[in-house]
């Protein structure tokens, strides 16, 4: 688990750096394309795209329309500046239903990375994630799910190196009525043995503790 957390941190940092390089190296240019297809019985579709590129950013719209009147349009924008990369998009159907998403990731160059992303559905429900990683230490992640009726659920998770060759992991879930449950797992590594303790707390405050030692 420790190596996995560190790999996530490293991959996040590398992804942010790669995205920044790709965006900054793009030359300014734009294009517009369109086309259509018609099959048997009049079935078919038309499509179009308009994309604008400039150093550090790209934006545009794409559209798909069927001969039966169904279709939608997607707009998007993404770019990097000052060590922060962001992206957003929105898709709207002919009936007026819209899906959108946005997110960003930053790598200031001090061994840390931060990110967040949000997706919203046509009925107002949304899912949001945010987190951070520190190279050589660990990661934390927060998730919030909100339904169309406004009820929300949250989950907070973290995993950090404890200095004893292992990780301290925690997870807390909170429901729409305020009830919560949490679980923590602490792992310690010693020469010839690994010790682990698990604490689970229920929504009513009840607690279960377990612990064991593996020798090798």
Coordinates of C-alpha atoms in Angstrom, one line a residue, residues 39-196:
X39 CA -27.7 5.4 -44.8
X40 CA -30.7 3.4 -45.7
X41 CA -34.2 4.7 -45.0
X42 CA -32.9 8.2 -44.6
X43 CA -31.0 7.4 -41.5
X44 CA -27.8 9.4 -40.9
X45 CA -26.1 12.2 -39.1
X46 CA -24.1 15.4 -39.5
X47 CA -21.2 16.4 -37.4
X48 CA -19.0 19.5 -37.1
X49 CA -16.1 20.7 -35.0
X50 CA -14.4 24.0 -34.4
X51 CA -11.1 24.0 -32.4
X52 CA -8.8 26.8 -31.5
X53 CA -5.3 26.3 -30.2
X54 CA -2.8 28.7 -28.7
X55 CA 0.3 28.3 -26.6
X56 CA -0.9 26.8 -23.3
X57 CA -4.5 26.3 -24.1
X58 CA -7.1 24.7 -26.5
X59 CA -10.8 25.3 -26.7
X60 CA -13.6 24.4 -29.1
X61 CA -17.0 23.0 -29.8
X62 CA -18.2 19.7 -31.4
X63 CA -21.7 18.9 -32.6
X64 CA -23.5 15.7 -33.7
X65 CA -27.0 15.7 -35.1
X66 CA -29.0 12.8 -36.4
X67 CA -31.5 13.0 -39.2
X68 CA -34.2 12.0 -36.7
X69 CA -33.6 15.2 -34.7
X70 CA -31.5 13.8 -31.9
X71 CA -28.1 15.2 -31.0
X72 CA -26.1 17.6 -28.9
X73 CA -23.2 20.0 -28.7
X74 CA -20.1 19.7 -26.6
X75 CA -17.9 22.7 -25.7
X76 CA -14.5 22.3 -24.0
X77 CA -11.5 24.2 -22.8
X78 CA -8.3 23.2 -21.2
X79 CA -4.9 24.8 -20.6
X80 CA -1.9 25.2 -18.3
X81 CA -0.4 28.3 -16.8
X82 CA 1.8 29.0 -13.8
X83 CA 2.1 25.3 -12.8
X84 CA -1.7 24.8 -12.8
X85 CA -3.5 22.8 -15.5
X86 CA -7.3 23.0 -15.8
X87 CA -10.0 21.6 -18.0
X88 CA -13.8 22.0 -18.4
X89 CA -16.5 20.7 -20.7
X90 CA -20.2 20.9 -21.1
X91 CA -22.5 18.7 -23.2
X92 CA -26.1 19.9 -24.1
X93 CA -28.6 17.8 -25.9
X94 CA -31.3 19.1 -28.2
X95 CA -33.8 18.6 -25.4
X96 CA -31.9 21.0 -23.2
X97 CA -30.3 18.5 -20.8
X98 CA -26.8 19.4 -19.8
X99 CA -23.8 17.5 -18.3
X100 CA -20.7 19.3 -17.3
X101 CA -17.4 18.6 -15.7
X102 CA -14.4 20.6 -14.6
X103 CA -11.1 19.9 -12.9
X104 CA -7.6 21.1 -12.2
X105 CA -4.2 19.8 -11.1
X106 CA -1.3 21.8 -9.8
X107 CA 2.3 20.8 -9.2
X108 CA 4.2 23.7 -7.7
X109 CA 7.5 21.8 -7.8
X110 CA 8.0 21.3 -4.1
X111 CA 7.2 17.6 -4.1
X112 CA 3.4 18.1 -3.8
X113 CA 0.4 17.9 -6.1
X114 CA -3.2 19.0 -5.7
X115 CA -6.2 18.2 -7.8
X116 CA -9.9 18.6 -7.9
X117 CA -12.7 17.7 -10.3
X118 CA -16.5 18.1 -10.4
X119 CA -19.1 16.5 -12.6
X120 CA -22.7 17.7 -12.7
X121 CA -25.7 15.8 -14.2
X122 CA -28.7 17.2 -16.0
X123 CA -30.9 17.0 -12.9
X124 CA -28.6 18.9 -10.6
X125 CA -26.8 16.0 -9.0
X126 CA -23.0 16.3 -8.7
X127 CA -19.9 14.4 -7.7
X128 CA -16.8 16.3 -6.5
X129 CA -13.3 15.0 -5.7
X130 CA -10.4 16.8 -4.3
X131 CA -7.1 15.7 -2.9
X132 CA -3.4 16.2 -2.5
X133 CA -0.2 14.1 -2.5
X134 CA 3.2 14.7 -1.0
X135 CA 6.1 12.7 -2.4
X136 CA 7.6 10.5 0.3
X137 CA 4.6 11.0 2.7
X138 CA 1.1 10.2 1.4
X139 CA -2.2 11.3 0.0
X140 CA -5.5 12.6 1.1
X141 CA -8.8 12.6 -0.9
X142 CA -12.3 14.0 -0.2
X143 CA -15.4 13.0 -2.1
X144 CA -18.8 14.6 -2.0
X145 CA -21.9 13.2 -3.8
X146 CA -25.0 15.4 -4.0
X147 CA -28.3 14.1 -5.3
X148 CA -30.8 16.1 -7.3
X149 CA -32.8 16.6 -4.1
X150 CA -29.9 18.2 -2.3
X151 CA -29.0 15.3 0.0
X152 CA -25.2 14.8 0.1
X153 CA -22.8 12.1 1.2
X154 CA -19.1 12.7 1.9
X155 CA -16.1 10.4 2.2
X156 CA -12.7 11.5 3.4
X157 CA -9.8 9.2 3.0
X158 CA -6.1 9.6 3.7
X159 CA -2.9 7.5 3.8
X160 CA 0.3 8.8 5.3
X161 CA 3.7 7.4 6.2
X162 CA 3.9 7.0 9.9
X163 CA 7.7 6.9 10.2
X164 CA 7.7 3.2 11.3
X165 CA 7.9 1.8 7.8
X166 CA 4.1 1.7 7.4
X167 CA 1.0 3.7 6.7
X168 CA -1.7 5.3 8.8
X169 CA -5.0 5.1 6.8
X170 CA -8.3 6.6 7.7
X171 CA -11.7 6.7 6.0
X172 CA -14.7 8.6 7.2
X173 CA -18.2 8.5 5.6
X174 CA -20.9 11.0 6.5
X175 CA -24.5 10.5 5.3
X176 CA -27.2 13.1 4.5
X177 CA -28.7 12.9 8.0
X178 CA -25.3 13.6 9.6
X179 CA -24.6 10.0 10.7
X180 CA -21.1 8.9 10.2
X181 CA -18.9 5.8 10.2
X182 CA -15.1 5.7 10.2
X183 CA -12.3 3.2 9.9
X184 CA -8.6 3.6 10.6
X185 CA -5.8 1.1 9.9
X186 CA -2.3 1.7 11.3
X187 CA 0.5 -0.5 10.1
X188 CA 4.0 -0.7 11.7
X189 CA 6.9 -2.6 10.3
X190 CA 9.7 -3.9 12.5
X191 CA 12.6 -6.2 11.7
X192 CA 10.9 -9.6 11.4
X193 CA 7.3 -8.5 12.1
X194 CA 4.5 -6.3 11.0
X195 CA 1.9 -5.0 13.4
X196 CA -1.5 -3.8 12.4

